[in-house]
Every structure is written in structure tokens, then in C-alpha cells.
PDB file of C-alpha atoms in Angstrom:
ATOM      1  CA  GLN A 131       0.000   0.000   0.000  1.00 83.00           C
ATOM      2  CA  VAL A 132       1.305   3.434  -0.971  1.00 90.00           C
ATOM      3  CA  GLN A 133       1.102   6.297   1.497  1.00 94.00           C
ATOM      4  CA  LEU A 134       1.478   9.968   0.632  1.00 95.00           C
ATOM      5  CA  VAL A 135       2.370  12.798   2.988  1.00 97.00           C
ATOM      6  CA  GLU A 136       2.087  16.430   1.939  1.00 98.00           C
ATOM      7  CA  SER A 137       4.126  19.192   3.518  1.00 98.00           C
ATOM      8  CA  GLY A 138       5.365  22.703   2.874  1.00 98.00           C
ATOM      9  CA  GLY A 139       2.165  24.661   3.201  1.00 98.00           C
ATOM     10  CA  GLY A 140       1.813  27.785   5.253  1.00 98.00           C
ATOM     11  CA  LEU A 141       0.781  31.404   5.333  1.00 98.00           C
ATOM     12  CA  VAL A 142       2.166  33.625   2.619  1.00 98.00           C
ATOM     13  CA  GLN A 143       1.403  37.065   1.267  1.00 98.00           C
ATOM     14  CA  ALA A 144      -0.003  37.556  -2.190  1.00 98.00           C
ATOM     15  CA  GLY A 145       2.746  37.396  -4.767  1.00 98.00           C
ATOM     16  CA  GLY A 146       4.846  35.139  -2.587  1.00 98.00           C
ATOM     17  CA  SER A 147       6.031  31.592  -3.124  1.00 98.00           C
ATOM     18  CA  LEU A 148       5.776  28.195  -1.493  1.00 98.00           C
ATOM     19  CA  ARG A 149       7.167  24.806  -2.370  1.00 98.00           C
ATOM     20  CA  LEU A 150       5.011  21.834  -1.488  1.00 98.00           C
ATOM     21  CA  SER A 151       6.366  18.331  -1.140  1.00 98.00           C
ATOM     22  CA  CYS A 152       4.651  14.982  -1.392  1.00 97.00           C
ATOM     23  CA  ALA A 153       6.650  12.164   0.132  1.00 96.00           C
ATOM     24  CA  VAL A 154       5.805   8.655  -0.991  1.00 94.00           C
ATOM     25  CA  SER A 155       6.283   5.431   0.887  1.00 92.00           C
ATOM     26  CA  GLY A 156       5.235   1.966  -0.148  1.00 85.00           C
ATOM     27  CA  ARG A 157       5.609  -0.431  -2.998  1.00 77.00           C
ATOM     28  CA  THR A 158       5.794   1.866  -5.983  1.00 68.00           C
ATOM     29  CA  PHE A 159       6.231   5.421  -7.145  1.00 65.00           C
ATOM     30  CA  SER A 160       8.475   5.786 -10.177  1.00 74.00           C
ATOM     31  CA  THR A 161       6.099   4.092 -12.618  1.00 84.00           C
ATOM     32  CA  ASN A 162       2.971   5.993 -11.635  1.00 92.00           C
ATOM     33  CA  ASN A 163       1.598   9.334 -12.681  1.00 95.00           C
ATOM     34  CA  MET A 164       1.022  11.716  -9.804  1.00 96.00           C
ATOM     35  CA  GLY A 165      -1.138  14.760  -9.280  1.00 97.00           C
ATOM     36  CA  TRP A 166      -1.732  17.765  -7.075  1.00 98.00           C
ATOM     37  CA  PHE A 167      -5.267  18.810  -6.160  1.00 98.00           C
ATOM     38  CA  ARG A 168      -6.680  21.429  -3.851  1.00 98.00           C
ATOM     39  CA  GLN A 169      -9.870  21.981  -1.941  1.00 98.00           C
ATOM     40  CA  ALA A 170     -11.280  25.070  -0.294  1.00 97.00           C
ATOM     41  CA  PRO A 171     -14.061  24.883   2.321  1.00 93.00           C
ATOM     42  CA  GLY A 172     -17.425  24.249   0.709  1.00 95.00           C
ATOM     43  CA  LEU A 173     -15.892  23.593  -2.696  1.00 97.00           C
ATOM     44  CA  GLU A 174     -15.124  20.434  -4.602  1.00 97.00           C
ATOM     45  CA  ARG A 175     -11.609  19.175  -4.823  1.00 97.00           C
ATOM     46  CA  GLU A 176     -10.079  20.512  -8.019  1.00 98.00           C
ATOM     47  CA  PHE A 177      -7.200  19.603 -10.254  1.00 98.00           C
ATOM     48  CA  VAL A 178      -4.011  21.625 -10.019  1.00 98.00           C
ATOM     49  CA  ALA A 179      -1.274  19.744 -11.849  1.00 98.00           C
ATOM     50  CA  ALA A 180      -0.206  16.275 -12.932  1.00 98.00           C
ATOM     51  CA  ILE A 181       3.047  14.645 -13.932  1.00 97.00           C
ATOM     52  CA  ASN A 182       3.917  11.378 -15.612  1.00 95.00           C
ATOM     53  CA  TRP A 183       6.362   8.728 -14.469  1.00 88.00           C
ATOM     54  CA  SER A 184       9.479  10.363 -15.882  1.00 91.00           C
ATOM     55  CA  GLY A 185       8.528  13.972 -15.258  1.00 93.00           C
ATOM     56  CA  GLY A 186       8.689  14.676 -18.970  1.00 94.00           C
ATOM     57  CA  LEU A 187       4.962  15.219 -19.366  1.00 96.00           C
ATOM     58  CA  THR A 188       3.018  17.666 -17.240  1.00 97.00           C
ATOM     59  CA  SER A 189      -0.405  19.216 -17.193  1.00 97.00           C
ATOM     60  CA  TYR A 190      -1.705  22.269 -15.353  1.00 98.00           C
ATOM     61  CA  ALA A 191      -5.025  23.810 -14.566  1.00 98.00           C
ATOM     62  CA  ASP A 192      -5.516  27.053 -16.448  1.00 98.00           C
ATOM     63  CA  SER A 193      -5.768  28.912 -13.153  1.00 98.00           C
ATOM     64  CA  VAL A 194      -2.188  28.038 -12.182  1.00 98.00           C
ATOM     65  CA  LYS A 195      -0.458  27.746 -15.536  1.00 98.00           C
ATOM     66  CA  GLY A 196       2.629  29.920 -15.679  1.00 98.00           C
ATOM     67  CA  ARG A 197       2.780  30.257 -11.904  1.00 98.00           C
ATOM     68  CA  PHE A 198       3.081  26.697 -10.622  1.00 98.00           C
ATOM     69  CA  THR A 199       5.602  24.039 -11.572  1.00 98.00           C
ATOM     70  CA  ILE A 200       5.178  20.356 -10.826  1.00 98.00           C
ATOM     71  CA  SER A 201       8.204  18.093 -10.626  1.00 97.00           C
ATOM     72  CA  ARG A 202       9.304  14.807  -9.135  1.00 96.00           C
ATOM     73  CA  ASP A 203      12.446  13.139  -7.901  1.00 94.00           C
ATOM     74  CA  ASN A 204      11.972   9.409  -8.187  1.00 92.00           C
ATOM     75  CA  ALA A 205      15.215   8.659  -6.383  1.00 90.00           C
ATOM     76  CA  LYS A 206      13.890  10.575  -3.383  1.00 93.00           C
ATOM     77  CA  LYS A 207      10.338   9.306  -3.914  1.00 93.00           C
ATOM     78  CA  THR A 208       9.077  12.854  -3.675  1.00 95.00           C
ATOM     79  CA  MET A 209       6.861  15.047  -5.824  1.00 96.00           C
ATOM     80  CA  TYR A 210       6.966  18.822  -5.638  1.00 98.00           C
ATOM     81  CA  LEU A 211       4.796  21.776  -6.461  1.00 98.00           C
ATOM     82  CA  GLN A 212       6.610  25.084  -6.755  1.00 98.00           C
ATOM     83  CA  MET A 213       4.047  27.848  -6.392  1.00 98.00           C
ATOM     84  CA  ASN A 214       5.029  31.356  -7.417  1.00 98.00           C
ATOM     85  CA  GLY A 215       2.993  34.492  -7.724  1.00 98.00           C
ATOM     86  CA  LEU A 216       0.463  33.201  -5.227  1.00 98.00           C
ATOM     87  CA  LYS A 217      -3.000  34.712  -5.193  1.00 98.00           C
ATOM     88  CA  ALA A 218      -5.751  34.720  -2.608  1.00 97.00           C
ATOM     89  CA  GLU A 219      -7.689  32.315  -4.816  1.00 97.00           C
ATOM     90  CA  ASP A 220      -4.939  29.747  -4.263  1.00 98.00           C
ATOM     91  CA  THR A 221      -5.928  29.426  -0.618  1.00 98.00           C
ATOM     92  CA  ALA A 222      -6.902  25.800  -0.048  1.00 98.00           C
ATOM     93  CA  VAL A 223      -5.797  22.509   1.368  1.00 98.00           C
ATOM     94  CA  TYR A 224      -3.457  20.906  -1.131  1.00 98.00           C
ATOM     95  CA  TYR A 225      -3.445  17.151  -1.622  1.00 98.00           C
ATOM     96  CA  CYS A 226      -1.327  14.802  -3.648  1.00 97.00           C
ATOM     97  CA  GLY A 227      -2.615  11.616  -5.194  1.00 96.00           C
ATOM     98  CA  ILE A 228      -1.393   8.732  -7.286  1.00 95.00           C
ATOM     99  CA  HIS A 229      -2.847   7.457 -10.547  1.00 95.00           C
ATOM    100  CA  TRP A 230      -2.943   3.691 -10.992  1.00 91.00           C
ATOM    101  CA  GLY A 231      -4.403   3.446 -14.487  1.00 90.00           C
ATOM    102  CA  LEU A 232      -3.041   3.913 -17.977  1.00 92.00           C
ATOM    103  CA  PRO A 233      -0.275   6.512 -17.974  1.00 90.00           C
ATOM    104  CA  THR A 234      -1.452   8.467 -21.007  1.00 92.00           C
ATOM    105  CA  PRO A 235      -3.098  10.815 -21.411  1.00 94.00           C
ATOM    106  CA  LEU A 236      -2.515  12.565 -18.118  1.00 95.00           C
ATOM    107  CA  ARG A 237      -5.722  12.477 -16.118  1.00 95.00           C
ATOM    108  CA  VAL A 238      -7.165  15.545 -14.430  1.00 95.00           C
ATOM    109  CA  GLY A 239     -10.182  14.139 -12.612  1.00 96.00           C
ATOM    110  CA  VAL A 240     -10.312  13.741  -8.859  1.00 97.00           C
ATOM    111  CA  ARG A 241     -11.664  10.236  -9.314  1.00 96.00           C
ATOM    112  CA  ASP A 242      -8.613   9.265 -11.350  1.00 96.00           C
ATOM    113  CA  TYR A 243      -6.399   9.481  -8.277  1.00 96.00           C
ATOM    114  CA  SER A 244      -6.239   7.815  -4.898  1.00 95.00           C
ATOM    115  CA  ASN A 245      -4.069   7.346  -1.816  1.00 95.00           C
ATOM    116  CA  TRP A 246      -4.568  10.968  -0.830  1.00 96.00           C
ATOM    117  CA  GLY A 247      -2.409  12.309   1.941  1.00 96.00           C
ATOM    118  CA  GLN A 248      -3.643  14.377   4.848  1.00 97.00           C
ATOM    119  CA  GLY A 249      -3.219  17.595   2.911  1.00 98.00           C
ATOM    120  CA  THR A 250      -1.256  20.730   3.648  1.00 98.00           C
ATOM    121  CA  GLN A 251      -2.884  24.112   4.178  1.00 98.00           C
ATOM    122  CA  VAL A 252      -1.907  26.995   1.943  1.00 98.00           C
ATOM    123  CA  THR A 253      -3.217  30.390   2.969  1.00 98.00           C
ATOM    124  CA  VAL A 254      -2.527  33.446   0.839  1.00 98.00           C
ATOM    125  CA  SER A 255      -3.240  36.830   2.353  1.00 97.00           C
ATOM    126  CA  SER A 256      -4.394  39.584   0.032  1.00 89.00           C
TER     127      SER A 256
END
């Protein structure tokens, strides 16, 4: 069983940056696509970014494109989300998940991922 643990969230001013980490433990990591999602109170969990097994293929939600960068280090079994130019609308709990299905195309649906971690809170002050 794969377990994911998110970290790196916090309180930041608008325009600031944060780097989130998703540490993976368990049987596999390097062969699976991974994704970042976020959820604000009262809202549905929404797609943020996804990355394939090698890191060579990525996908971003339009709302974060150009500001966020997803990456992974398979040797360290860790996925990252570098968030720059943060906006108040980015305030949410951020979760990482793993995709167990076919690797292409990159999936963007919440239901395409599982093994969610506990989440890490990102709060952006305006």
C-alpha cells in the first residue's frame, strides 16, 4: 500500500512563493503518474497539476499555468509543487494523489487518483 504525505504549506502574502512536497512510501512510485489537487471549504476538490512517471509530461489547470511548476524526484520518492505568484484564490488545502491506471493521457479528474495524503494548508493573504 502506498502512502502519501504532503508538507510545505503555510501562510504567505499575495505574490509570494511556497514549495510543497509529497513524500511517498510503499511499494511503488516511479512508474505511476502523480497529481496535485486542492480543496477550499465548501468547494469540490479541483485539479491543479499532474506529472507522468518520468517527469517529462506535465499538465496544469488554467488557473495556475505559468505560476506553478510540478516536478518529481523518483530517487527521493518525492513530488513537488513550486508555487510562485500566489493569489488569494490559491488558498486551499493541497493534496497529492497517485494514478494507478493507464499513464497516457494525463488524467485531471479527482476520481482518477487515490491514496490521498492528509493535505497541507496553503493560505494566501491579500
